[in-house]
Coordinates of C-alpha atoms in Angstrom, one line a residue:
M638 CA 116.5 142.8 82.8
K639 CA 118.7 145.8 83.4
D640 CA 122.2 146.1 82.1
F641 CA 125.2 147.7 83.7
D642 CA 129.0 147.7 83.1
A643 CA 129.5 146.4 86.7
I644 CA 127.5 145.4 89.7
V645 CA 128.8 145.6 93.3
I646 CA 127.0 143.5 95.9
G647 CA 127.1 145.0 99.3
A648 CA 127.4 148.6 100.4
G649 CA 129.7 148.3 103.4
H650 CA 133.2 149.8 103.4
A651 CA 134.5 147.5 100.7
G652 CA 131.4 147.9 98.5
C653 CA 131.4 151.7 98.8
E654 CA 135.0 152.0 97.7
A655 CA 134.6 149.5 94.8
A656 CA 131.4 151.2 93.5
L657 CA 132.9 154.7 93.7
A658 CA 136.1 153.6 91.9
L659 CA 134.1 151.9 89.1
A660 CA 131.8 154.9 88.7
R661 CA 134.6 157.5 88.8
M662 CA 136.5 155.5 86.2
G663 CA 133.5 155.9 83.8
N664 CA 131.6 152.7 84.3
E665 CA 127.8 152.4 84.7
T666 CA 127.7 150.8 88.1
L667 CA 124.9 149.3 90.2
L668 CA 125.5 149.2 94.0
L669 CA 123.1 146.6 95.4
T670 CA 122.6 146.5 99.2
L671 CA 120.3 144.6 101.6
S672 CA 119.4 147.9 103.3
L673 CA 120.1 151.5 102.4
D674 CA 120.2 152.2 106.2
A675 CA 123.3 150.0 106.4
V676 CA 125.4 151.9 103.9
A677 CA 129.0 152.3 105.3
F678 CA 127.5 151.4 108.7
L679 CA 130.0 151.2 111.5
A680 CA 128.6 148.0 112.9
C681 CA 131.3 147.5 115.5
N682 CA 133.6 150.1 116.9
P683 CA 132.7 153.7 116.0
S684 CA 136.2 154.5 114.8
I685 CA 138.4 154.5 111.7
G686 CA 142.2 153.9 111.8
G687 CA 144.4 152.5 114.5
T688 CA 147.6 150.6 114.5
A689 CA 148.5 149.7 110.8
K690 CA 144.9 150.6 109.9
G691 CA 145.7 154.3 109.8
Q692 CA 148.3 153.5 107.1
L693 CA 145.6 151.6 105.1
V694 CA 143.2 154.5 105.2
C695 CA 145.9 157.0 104.0
E696 CA 146.8 154.6 101.2
V697 CA 143.2 154.3 100.1
D698 CA 143.1 158.1 100.1
A699 CA 146.3 158.5 98.1
L700 CA 144.9 156.2 95.4
G701 CA 141.8 158.2 95.0
G702 CA 139.4 156.5 97.5
E703 CA 136.8 158.0 99.8
M704 CA 137.3 156.6 103.4
G705 CA 139.9 159.2 104.4
I706 CA 137.8 162.1 103.1
N707 CA 134.7 160.8 104.9
I708 CA 136.3 160.2 108.3
D709 CA 137.9 163.7 108.2
K710 CA 134.4 165.1 107.6
T711 CA 132.8 163.2 110.5
S712 CA 135.5 162.5 113.1
I713 CA 134.8 163.7 116.7
Q714 CA 138.2 162.9 118.1
L715 CA 141.6 162.3 116.5
R716 CA 144.7 160.8 118.1
M717 CA 148.1 159.4 117.0
L718 CA 148.7 156.0 118.4
N719 CA 152.2 154.9 119.4
R720 CA 153.3 158.5 119.7
G721 CA 156.3 157.6 121.9
K722 CA 157.6 155.1 119.3
G723 CA 159.2 155.6 115.9
P724 CA 157.3 156.8 112.7
A725 CA 157.1 153.3 111.3
V726 CA 154.5 152.2 113.9
Q727 CA 152.7 155.5 114.5
S728 CA 149.1 155.3 113.3
L729 CA 146.2 157.7 113.2
R730 CA 142.9 156.8 114.8
A731 CA 139.7 158.8 114.8
Q732 CA 136.5 158.4 116.7
A733 CA 133.7 158.7 114.2
D734 CA 130.2 160.1 114.5
K735 CA 128.7 156.9 113.2
V736 CA 125.5 158.6 112.2
E737 CA 127.3 161.3 110.3
Y738 CA 129.7 158.8 108.7
H739 CA 126.8 156.8 107.3
N740 CA 124.9 159.9 106.1
E741 CA 128.0 161.5 104.4
M742 CA 129.0 158.3 102.6
K743 CA 125.4 157.7 101.4
K744 CA 125.2 161.3 100.2
T745 CA 128.5 160.8 98.3
L746 CA 127.2 157.6 96.6
E747 CA 123.9 159.2 95.7
N748 CA 125.5 162.1 94.0
T749 CA 128.2 160.3 92.1
P750 CA 127.7 160.2 88.3
N751 CA 127.4 156.7 86.8
L752 CA 126.5 155.1 90.2
Y753 CA 123.0 153.7 90.9
L754 CA 122.2 152.8 94.5
R755 CA 119.5 150.1 94.9
Q756 CA 118.1 148.3 97.9
G757 CA 117.7 144.6 97.2
E758 CA 118.9 141.1 98.1
A759 CA 121.1 139.2 95.6
V760 CA 120.1 135.6 95.8
D761 CA 121.9 134.0 92.8
I762 CA 124.8 134.7 90.5
I763 CA 125.1 133.0 87.1
D764 CA 128.3 133.2 85.1
E765 CA 127.4 133.2 81.4
G766 CA 131.0 133.8 80.3
K767 CA 131.2 137.4 79.0
Y768 CA 128.2 138.4 81.1
K769 CA 127.2 137.8 84.7
L770 CA 123.6 137.6 85.7
V771 CA 122.6 138.7 89.3
K772 CA 119.1 137.7 90.5
T773 CA 117.4 139.4 93.4
A774 CA 114.8 138.0 95.9
V775 CA 112.0 139.9 94.3
G776 CA 112.7 138.6 90.8
I777 CA 114.7 141.5 89.3
E778 CA 117.6 140.4 87.1
Y779 CA 120.7 142.5 86.5
K780 CA 123.3 141.9 83.8
A781 CA 127.0 143.1 83.8
K782 CA 130.4 142.1 82.5
A783 CA 132.0 142.4 86.0
V784 CA 130.7 141.8 89.5
V785 CA 132.3 142.7 92.8
F786 CA 131.2 140.7 95.9
A787 CA 131.5 142.8 99.0
T788 CA 129.0 141.2 101.3
G789 CA 130.8 141.7 104.6
V790 CA 129.6 139.4 107.4
Y791 CA 126.0 139.1 106.0
L792 CA 126.4 135.7 104.2
D793 CA 124.1 133.2 106.1
S794 CA 124.9 135.1 109.3
R795 CA 123.5 134.6 112.7
I796 CA 123.9 136.5 116.0
I797 CA 124.4 134.6 119.2
I798 CA 123.7 135.8 122.8
G799 CA 123.9 133.0 125.3
E800 CA 121.6 130.3 124.0
Y801 CA 119.7 132.8 121.9
T802 CA 120.4 132.8 118.2
K803 CA 118.8 134.7 115.3
D804 CA 119.4 134.6 111.6
V805 CA 120.3 138.3 111.0
G806 CA 123.2 140.4 110.2
P807 CA 125.0 143.0 112.4
N808 CA 122.8 145.4 114.4
G809 CA 119.7 143.3 113.5
F810 CA 119.8 144.1 109.8
M811 CA 118.6 141.3 107.5
N812 CA 121.1 138.8 106.3
A813 CA 121.9 137.3 102.9
K814 CA 120.4 133.8 103.2
F815 CA 120.8 132.4 99.7
L816 CA 124.0 133.8 98.1
S817 CA 126.3 131.3 99.9
S818 CA 124.8 128.3 98.0
S819 CA 125.0 130.2 94.8
L820 CA 128.8 130.7 95.3
E821 CA 129.2 127.1 96.1
R822 CA 127.5 126.2 92.8
L823 CA 130.2 128.2 91.1
G824 CA 132.8 125.9 92.8
I825 CA 133.9 128.4 95.4
K826 CA 135.1 127.0 98.8
L827 CA 133.5 128.7 101.8
L828 CA 134.8 129.1 105.4
R829 CA 132.8 129.9 108.5
F830 CA 134.2 132.7 110.7
K831 CA 133.0 134.6 113.8
T832 CA 133.4 138.0 115.2
G833 CA 131.5 140.0 117.9
T834 CA 130.7 143.4 119.3
P835 CA 130.4 144.8 122.8
A836 CA 127.4 146.2 124.5
R837 CA 126.3 149.9 124.2
V838 CA 125.4 151.7 127.5
N839 CA 123.6 155.0 128.2
S840 CA 126.1 157.8 129.0
R841 CA 123.7 159.3 131.5
S842 CA 124.1 156.2 133.7
I843 CA 128.0 156.3 133.8
D844 CA 129.9 158.0 136.6
F845 CA 132.6 159.6 134.5
S846 CA 134.3 161.1 137.6
K847 CA 135.7 157.7 138.4
L848 CA 137.2 157.3 134.9
E849 CA 140.4 158.4 133.2
I850 CA 139.9 161.0 130.5
Q851 CA 141.4 160.5 127.0
N852 CA 141.5 163.7 125.0
G853 CA 142.3 164.0 121.3
E854 CA 145.3 165.7 119.7
D855 CA 145.3 169.0 117.8
N856 CA 147.4 169.9 114.8
I857 CA 148.3 166.4 113.6
Q858 CA 148.0 164.8 110.1
S859 CA 144.5 164.2 108.8
F860 CA 143.6 161.0 107.0
S861 CA 143.0 162.6 103.6
F862 CA 145.5 164.7 101.7
M863 CA 142.5 166.5 100.3
T864 CA 141.4 167.8 103.7
K865 CA 142.2 171.5 103.8
E866 CA 140.9 172.3 107.3
K867 CA 142.1 170.0 110.1
P868 CA 139.4 168.0 111.9
K869 CA 138.4 169.4 115.3
N870 CA 138.2 167.3 118.5
R871 CA 134.5 167.4 119.5
A872 CA 134.4 164.6 122.1
V873 CA 136.4 162.9 124.7
C874 CA 136.9 159.2 125.5
Y875 CA 137.4 157.5 128.8
L876 CA 139.4 154.6 130.2
T877 CA 138.3 151.9 132.7
Y878 CA 139.6 148.5 133.6
T879 CA 138.3 145.0 134.4
N880 CA 139.0 143.8 137.9
E881 CA 139.1 140.5 139.9
N882 CA 135.3 140.7 140.5
T883 CA 134.8 140.9 136.7
H884 CA 137.1 138.0 136.1
D885 CA 135.3 135.9 138.8
I886 CA 131.9 136.5 137.2
I887 CA 133.2 135.4 133.9
R888 CA 135.0 132.3 135.2
A889 CA 131.9 131.2 137.2
N890 CA 129.8 131.4 134.0
L891 CA 132.1 130.0 131.3
D892 CA 129.7 127.1 130.8
K893 CA 127.2 129.6 129.6
A894 CA 129.6 131.2 127.1
P895 CA 128.7 130.0 123.6
V896 CA 132.3 130.1 122.5
Y897 CA 133.0 127.4 125.1
S898 CA 129.7 125.5 125.2
G899 CA 130.1 124.6 121.5
L900 CA 127.2 126.7 120.2
I901 CA 129.6 128.9 118.2
K902 CA 131.2 126.9 115.3
G903 CA 132.9 129.7 113.5
V904 CA 136.6 130.7 114.0
G905 CA 137.1 134.0 115.8
P906 CA 139.8 136.6 115.5
R907 CA 142.9 135.8 117.6
Y908 CA 143.9 139.5 117.8
C909 CA 140.5 140.8 118.9
P910 CA 139.1 138.1 121.2
S911 CA 136.0 138.2 123.4
I912 CA 136.6 139.3 127.1
E913 CA 135.9 135.7 128.2
T914 CA 138.6 134.4 125.9
K915 CA 141.0 137.1 127.3
I916 CA 140.3 135.9 130.9
V917 CA 141.0 132.3 130.0
R918 CA 144.0 132.9 127.8
F919 CA 145.7 135.5 130.1
A920 CA 144.7 133.9 133.4
D921 CA 147.6 135.6 135.3
K922 CA 146.6 139.2 134.1
E923 CA 145.0 141.2 136.9
R924 CA 143.1 143.6 134.7
H925 CA 142.3 144.5 131.0
Q926 CA 142.0 148.0 129.7
L927 CA 138.7 149.1 128.3
F928 CA 137.8 152.3 126.3
L929 CA 134.5 154.1 126.6
E930 CA 133.8 155.7 123.2
P931 CA 130.9 157.8 122.1
E932 CA 129.0 156.4 119.2
S933 CA 127.8 159.8 117.9
L934 CA 127.1 163.4 119.1
S935 CA 123.4 162.7 118.4
T936 CA 123.0 159.8 120.8
N937 CA 123.9 158.8 124.4
E938 CA 125.2 155.4 123.3
I939 CA 128.6 154.6 124.6
Y940 CA 130.7 151.7 123.1
I941 CA 132.8 149.6 125.5
Q942 CA 135.8 148.8 123.4
G943 CA 137.6 145.6 124.5
F944 CA 134.6 144.1 126.2
S945 CA 133.1 142.0 123.4
T946 CA 131.1 138.9 124.7
S947 CA 128.3 136.5 123.7
M948 CA 127.4 135.7 127.3
P949 CA 123.6 135.7 128.3
T950 CA 122.2 139.1 128.9
D951 CA 121.9 138.7 132.7
I952 CA 125.6 137.8 132.9
Q953 CA 126.5 140.7 130.6
E954 CA 124.8 143.0 133.1
Q955 CA 126.7 141.6 136.1
M956 CA 130.0 141.9 134.1
I957 CA 129.4 145.6 133.2
H958 CA 128.2 146.5 136.7
S959 CA 131.5 145.2 138.1
L960 CA 133.4 147.8 136.2
K961 CA 134.6 151.0 137.9
G962 CA 132.3 153.9 136.9
L963 CA 129.7 151.6 135.3
E964 CA 128.2 150.2 138.6
K965 CA 124.8 151.6 137.5
A966 CA 125.2 151.5 133.8
E967 CA 122.1 151.0 131.7
I968 CA 122.6 148.6 128.7
M969 CA 121.0 150.0 125.5
R970 CA 122.2 147.3 123.1
D971 CA 123.4 143.8 124.1
S972 CA 126.8 142.5 123.1
Y973 CA 126.6 139.6 120.7
A974 CA 128.8 137.3 118.6
I975 CA 128.1 136.9 114.9
E976 CA 128.9 133.9 112.6
Y977 CA 129.0 134.2 108.8
D978 CA 130.3 132.6 105.6
C979 CA 133.3 133.8 103.8
I980 CA 135.5 132.5 101.0
D981 CA 138.9 130.9 101.1
P982 CA 141.0 133.9 99.7
K983 CA 143.6 131.5 98.2
Q984 CA 141.1 131.2 95.3
L985 CA 141.8 134.8 94.3
L986 CA 144.5 136.3 92.1
P987 CA 146.5 139.3 93.6
T988 CA 144.1 141.5 91.6
L989 CA 141.2 140.1 93.8
E990 CA 139.7 138.4 90.7
L991 CA 138.5 134.8 91.1
K992 CA 141.0 132.5 89.5
N993 CA 138.4 130.2 87.8
H994 CA 135.8 132.9 86.8
N995 CA 136.9 135.9 84.9
G996 CA 135.1 139.1 85.9
L997 CA 134.2 138.1 89.4
F998 CA 136.0 140.1 92.1
F999 CA 135.9 139.7 95.9
A1000 CA 136.6 142.3 98.5
G1001 CA 136.4 142.8 102.3
Q1002 CA 135.3 140.5 105.0
I1003 CA 134.0 138.0 102.5
N1004 CA 137.7 137.3 101.9
G1005 CA 138.2 136.3 105.5
T1006 CA 139.6 139.7 106.7
S1007 CA 138.4 141.8 109.7
G1008 CA 138.1 145.6 110.0
Y1009 CA 136.6 148.5 108.1
E1010 CA 140.0 149.6 106.8
E1011 CA 141.1 146.3 105.4
A1012 CA 137.7 146.1 103.7
A1013 CA 138.0 149.6 102.2
A1014 CA 141.5 148.8 100.9
Q1015 CA 140.3 145.6 99.2
G1016 CA 137.2 147.3 97.8
L1017 CA 139.2 150.0 96.2
I1018 CA 141.6 147.6 94.5
A1019 CA 138.7 145.3 93.4
G1020 CA 136.9 148.3 92.0
I1021 CA 140.0 149.6 90.1
N1022 CA 140.7 146.1 88.7
A1023 CA 137.1 145.5 87.7
S1024 CA 137.3 148.7 85.7
L1025 CA 140.6 147.8 84.1
Y1026 CA 139.1 144.4 83.3
L1027 CA 136.2 146.1 81.5
Q1028 CA 138.7 148.2 79.6
N1029 CA 140.8 145.2 78.6
K1030 CA 143.8 146.8 80.4
Q1031 CA 146.5 145.2 82.6
Q1032 CA 145.2 145.0 86.1
L1033 CA 146.8 146.6 89.2
I1034 CA 148.9 144.5 91.6
L1035 CA 150.4 146.4 94.5
K1036 CA 153.6 144.9 95.7
R1037 CA 154.5 144.4 99.4
S1038 CA 157.0 147.2 98.9
D1039 CA 154.3 149.6 97.5
G1040 CA 152.1 149.7 100.6
Y1041 CA 150.2 148.0 103.4
I1042 CA 147.5 147.3 100.8
G1043 CA 150.0 145.2 98.9
V1044 CA 151.0 143.3 102.1
L1045 CA 147.4 142.7 103.0
I1046 CA 146.3 141.3 99.6
D1047 CA 149.5 139.3 99.1
D1048 CA 149.1 137.7 102.6
I1049 CA 145.5 136.5 102.1
V1050 CA 145.8 135.3 98.5
T1051 CA 149.2 133.6 99.0
K1052 CA 148.9 132.2 102.5
G1053 CA 145.2 132.2 103.1
T1054 CA 143.8 132.7 106.6
L1055 CA 142.4 130.3 109.2
E1056 CA 140.9 133.2 111.2
P1057 CA 139.7 136.7 110.5
Y1058 CA 142.8 138.4 109.2
R1059 CA 143.9 141.7 110.8
M1060 CA 146.5 144.1 109.5
M1061 CA 149.4 144.8 111.8
T1062 CA 152.6 146.9 111.4
S1063 CA 154.6 143.7 112.1
R1064 CA 153.3 142.1 108.9
A1065 CA 155.0 144.8 106.7
E1066 CA 158.7 144.1 106.1
Y1067 CA 159.3 147.7 104.8
R1068 CA 157.2 149.6 107.3
L1069 CA 159.6 152.4 107.8
L1070 CA 159.1 153.3 104.1
L1071 CA 155.4 152.5 104.2
R1072 CA 154.3 155.3 106.5
Q1073 CA 151.0 157.1 106.5
D1074 CA 152.7 160.5 106.1
N1075 CA 154.2 159.5 102.7
A1076 CA 151.3 157.4 101.3
D1077 CA 150.5 160.1 98.7
L1078 CA 154.2 160.2 97.6
R1079 CA 154.2 156.4 97.2
L1080 CA 150.8 155.9 95.6
T1081 CA 149.2 159.0 94.0
E1082 CA 151.1 158.5 90.7
I1083 CA 149.7 154.9 90.6
G1084 CA 146.2 156.1 91.2
R1085 CA 146.7 158.7 88.4
D1086 CA 147.9 156.1 86.0
V1087 CA 144.9 153.9 86.4
G1088 CA 142.6 156.9 86.0
L1089 CA 141.2 157.4 89.5
V1090 CA 143.1 160.3 90.9
S1091 CA 141.3 163.6 89.9
D1092 CA 142.9 166.7 88.6
E1093 CA 142.3 168.5 91.8
R1094 CA 144.0 165.8 93.9
Y1095 CA 146.9 165.5 91.5
N1096 CA 147.5 169.2 91.5
M1097 CA 147.6 169.2 95.3
F1098 CA 150.0 166.3 95.1
L1099 CA 152.4 168.2 92.8
E1100 CA 152.1 171.2 95.0
K1101 CA 153.1 169.1 98.0
K1102 CA 156.1 167.7 96.2
A1103 CA 157.2 171.2 95.3
K1104 CA 156.9 172.3 98.9
L1105 CA 159.0 169.4 100.1
S1106 CA 161.7 170.1 97.6
E1107 CA 161.7 173.8 98.7
C1108 CA 161.9 172.8 102.3
M1109 CA 164.8 170.3 101.7
E1110 CA 166.6 173.0 99.8
K1111 CA 166.3 175.4 102.7
L1112 CA 168.0 172.8 104.9
K1113 CA 171.2 173.3 103.0
T1114 CA 171.5 176.8 104.5
K1115 CA 174.7 177.1 106.6
I1116 CA 173.9 179.0 109.8
K1117 CA 176.0 181.0 112.2
M1118 CA 175.9 179.9 115.8
D1119 CA 174.4 183.0 117.3
E1120 CA 172.6 183.2 120.7
I1121 CA 169.4 181.8 119.4
F1122 CA 171.0 178.6 118.0
E1123 CA 173.3 178.3 121.0
S1124 CA 170.3 178.3 123.3
L1125 CA 168.6 175.7 121.1
F1126 CA 171.6 173.3 121.5
K1127 CA 172.0 173.9 125.2
E1128 CA 168.2 173.5 126.0
N1129 CA 168.2 170.2 124.2
G1130 CA 171.3 168.8 125.7
E1131 CA 173.4 168.9 122.5
N1132 CA 177.1 169.9 122.3
L1133 CA 177.8 173.1 120.4
P1134 CA 179.4 172.5 117.0
K1135 CA 183.0 173.8 116.6
E1136 CA 182.2 175.4 113.3
N1137 CA 179.1 176.6 111.4
I1138 CA 176.9 173.8 110.2
T1139 CA 173.9 173.5 107.8
L1140 CA 170.3 173.2 109.1
Y1141 CA 170.4 169.7 107.6
E1142 CA 173.3 168.7 109.8
M1143 CA 171.7 170.3 112.8
L1144 CA 168.5 168.2 112.2
K1145 CA 170.7 165.1 112.4
R1146 CA 171.2 165.7 116.1
S1147 CA 169.2 163.3 118.2
N1148 CA 167.4 165.9 120.4
I1149 CA 166.7 168.5 117.8
D1150 CA 163.9 168.4 115.3
I1151 CA 162.6 170.8 112.7
F1152 CA 159.7 171.9 114.9
K1153 CA 162.1 172.9 117.7
I1154 CA 164.2 174.8 115.1
N1155 CA 161.2 176.6 113.8
D1156 CA 159.9 177.5 117.3
K1157 CA 163.2 179.3 117.9
T1158 CA 163.8 180.8 114.5
H1159 CA 160.6 180.8 112.5
L1160 CA 162.6 179.9 109.5
F1161 CA 160.0 177.4 108.4
D1162 CA 156.8 179.3 109.1
E1163 CA 155.8 179.1 105.5
F1164 CA 155.4 175.3 105.6
D1165 CA 152.5 173.5 107.2
Y1166 CA 152.8 170.7 109.7
D1167 CA 152.6 167.8 107.1
I1168 CA 155.5 169.2 105.1
L1169 CA 157.7 169.7 108.2
N1170 CA 156.9 166.3 109.6
E1171 CA 157.7 164.6 106.3
V1172 CA 161.0 166.4 106.0
N1173 CA 161.9 165.7 109.6
I1174 CA 161.4 161.9 109.1
M1175 CA 163.3 161.9 105.8
V1176 CA 166.4 163.5 107.3
K1177 CA 166.4 161.8 110.7
Y1178 CA 165.9 158.3 109.3
E1179 CA 167.9 158.7 106.1
G1180 CA 170.3 155.8 106.8
Y1181 CA 167.5 153.4 107.7
L1182 CA 165.4 154.4 104.6
K1183 CA 168.4 153.8 102.3
Q1184 CA 168.8 150.3 103.9
Q1185 CA 165.2 149.5 103.2
D1186 CA 165.5 150.7 99.6
E1187 CA 168.3 148.2 99.2
E1188 CA 166.2 145.4 100.7
I1189 CA 163.4 146.3 98.3
A1190 CA 165.7 146.2 95.3
K1191 CA 166.6 142.6 96.2
F1192 CA 162.9 141.8 96.8
K1193 CA 161.9 143.1 93.4
K1194 CA 164.3 140.7 91.6
N1195 CA 162.3 137.7 92.7
E1196 CA 159.0 139.5 91.9
A1197 CA 160.3 140.1 88.4
T1198 CA 160.9 136.4 87.7
L1199 CA 157.5 135.4 86.3
I1200 CA 156.1 131.9 86.4
P1201 CA 154.2 130.8 83.3
A1202 CA 150.5 130.6 83.9
N1203 CA 150.3 127.0 82.8
F1204 CA 153.5 125.8 84.5
D1205 CA 153.3 122.1 85.4
Y1206 CA 154.7 121.7 88.9
F1207 CA 154.4 117.9 88.8
K1208 CA 156.2 117.5 85.5
Y1209 CA 159.7 117.6 87.0
H1210 CA 161.1 115.5 89.8
G1211 CA 163.2 118.1 91.5
L1212 CA 160.4 119.6 93.5
R1213 CA 159.2 118.0 96.7
L1214 CA 155.6 116.7 96.4
E1215 CA 154.3 118.9 99.3
A1216 CA 155.8 122.0 97.6
A1217 CA 154.4 121.0 94.2
E1218 CA 150.9 120.6 95.7
K1219 CA 151.1 124.0 97.5
L1220 CA 152.4 125.7 94.4
N1221 CA 149.7 124.1 92.2
E1222 CA 147.0 125.2 94.6
I1223 CA 148.1 128.9 94.8
R1224 CA 149.4 129.2 91.2
P1225 CA 151.8 132.1 92.2
L1226 CA 152.4 134.7 89.5
N1227 CA 156.2 135.0 90.3
L1228 CA 159.0 133.6 92.2
G1229 CA 158.6 136.1 95.0
Q1230 CA 155.0 135.2 95.7
A1231 CA 156.0 131.5 95.5
S1232 CA 158.6 132.0 98.2
R1233 CA 155.9 133.3 100.6
I1234 CA 153.6 130.2 100.4
S1235 CA 153.5 128.2 103.6
G1236 CA 155.2 124.9 103.2
V1237 CA 157.5 126.0 100.3
S1238 CA 161.1 126.2 101.5
P1239 CA 164.0 128.3 100.2
A1240 CA 165.5 125.1 98.7
D1241 CA 162.2 124.6 96.8
I1242 CA 162.5 128.1 95.4
A1243 CA 166.0 127.5 94.3
V1244 CA 164.9 124.3 92.4
L1245 CA 161.9 126.2 91.0
S1246 CA 164.0 129.0 89.7
V1247 CA 166.1 126.4 87.7
L1248 CA 163.0 124.6 86.5
I1249 CA 161.4 127.8 85.2
K1250 CA 164.5 128.5 83.1
K1251 CA 164.5 124.9 81.9
D1252 CA 160.8 125.1 81.0
R1253 CA 161.3 128.2 79.0
G1254 CA 164.3 126.7 77.2

């Protein structure tokens, strides 16, 4: 038997972040994975970031995580989504070289002190109280005080293509066949979910001349605040669309689609449905946009984003050949659906520790979420809290007002999920404050306090804060309306001021931003893009930001009203039975969390507030 401080089961995006956090915080950590070839593997889309997901990656980075650093090293195209909208909903997205991404993350794990990477299948977990025993398929036993489960979609998983099924994980990797029953023996409730991935086709067989090119953007924010040299665009993506012929093929073969024939039992993601589900659900839509994305610079495989299906292979081929530019496309990997076990996340505390078993933490898709970014965010928090648990320190709970990570975790542990949960900007009430550009300003101090943010990162953070202050101070300069500034106003359709104004007041004008000012005057040449962008947003959205600060102050009042851990919701008659049952199931930590439980009304919260005071009295 081998002893460790902590064991992490699974080396996907959640497992990597959890293991790195534990090891970097000084804990002897074992990272146990079914296959070393699947470490940080991008099993579905070869990209990191996207709407709301870019915010998560930047927050992981600000707290001291690795995903942002790794994608900056290995990206082949970078774009800002929702560029035409406000900063609250703009999100970074990068095409990754999936081969490089895996290799770089594996290299990082292998060279991290205190971290031991081991291939092996965990088949049983025994909670002995202070210690947890993890048994592997080949008979090795490992012992630790804390265990993080980050098993992704591998628990008793099976892939489905038409009538064909096989008990494997993503990409044909072996699955975890026995761990589900071990979790059930611990009294953990399991759910059955489903996701899928599109086919990969050979780039040599695509007629790109028929497709719309999507180039990357230069000189925009990188994911990691540690990245000193901006990632370069090394590849292009393409757009194509489904058409009436595509839709006719799908409709004619719906009886062969496992999602409709009843072969698939798991619940799929509503916000990322298969193409056959899109055709049925949006029957009046004439076409659906598809993205052709390179998987890596070292392969010809092209990923067809938006074209996930579990149709039989012959139907898949007909569907793909109906697409413009793909009439002669050669399929290299078939599209498939995958079903897997996950847990009901309402069984977790906001720290991601299991309520009924101290020292057992869960992170990633095992918690019913979807996406690499959601997984990495949970993995980081689970790793931090497992380390704090080992140190007998108060664990970290990020509030909804702290970041998207706080929103994500609060949503799943408070409300649960009936389908794979996906992060969206609309889920965050304070999204104007929770932007990706200020993630380090919001969270780096927290990462430093828990012991994860390195000296190098912290010094860069302090330097950025100093630069921001310097830039804001420069905006107080009162300028004389000479020819340069007059042309700036006229070219941007702004009326000339009647008297001299400060640069700050100038920046308040709708059509003038700090980049336009600098292009004309070079007054801000000493500041890089990230500083100027941050200052621009802070000034232009000052009123809205103050309004959100006021809303957060009200929100924190309810969060500060703690509910005793042993509070008896059935003791008093004031609460409705339904509310008492819901509250008793979730066991919220405070009045704020209680107010977000489905089925608990504002009237119930008012009653509960009185009862808490009465109970204390």
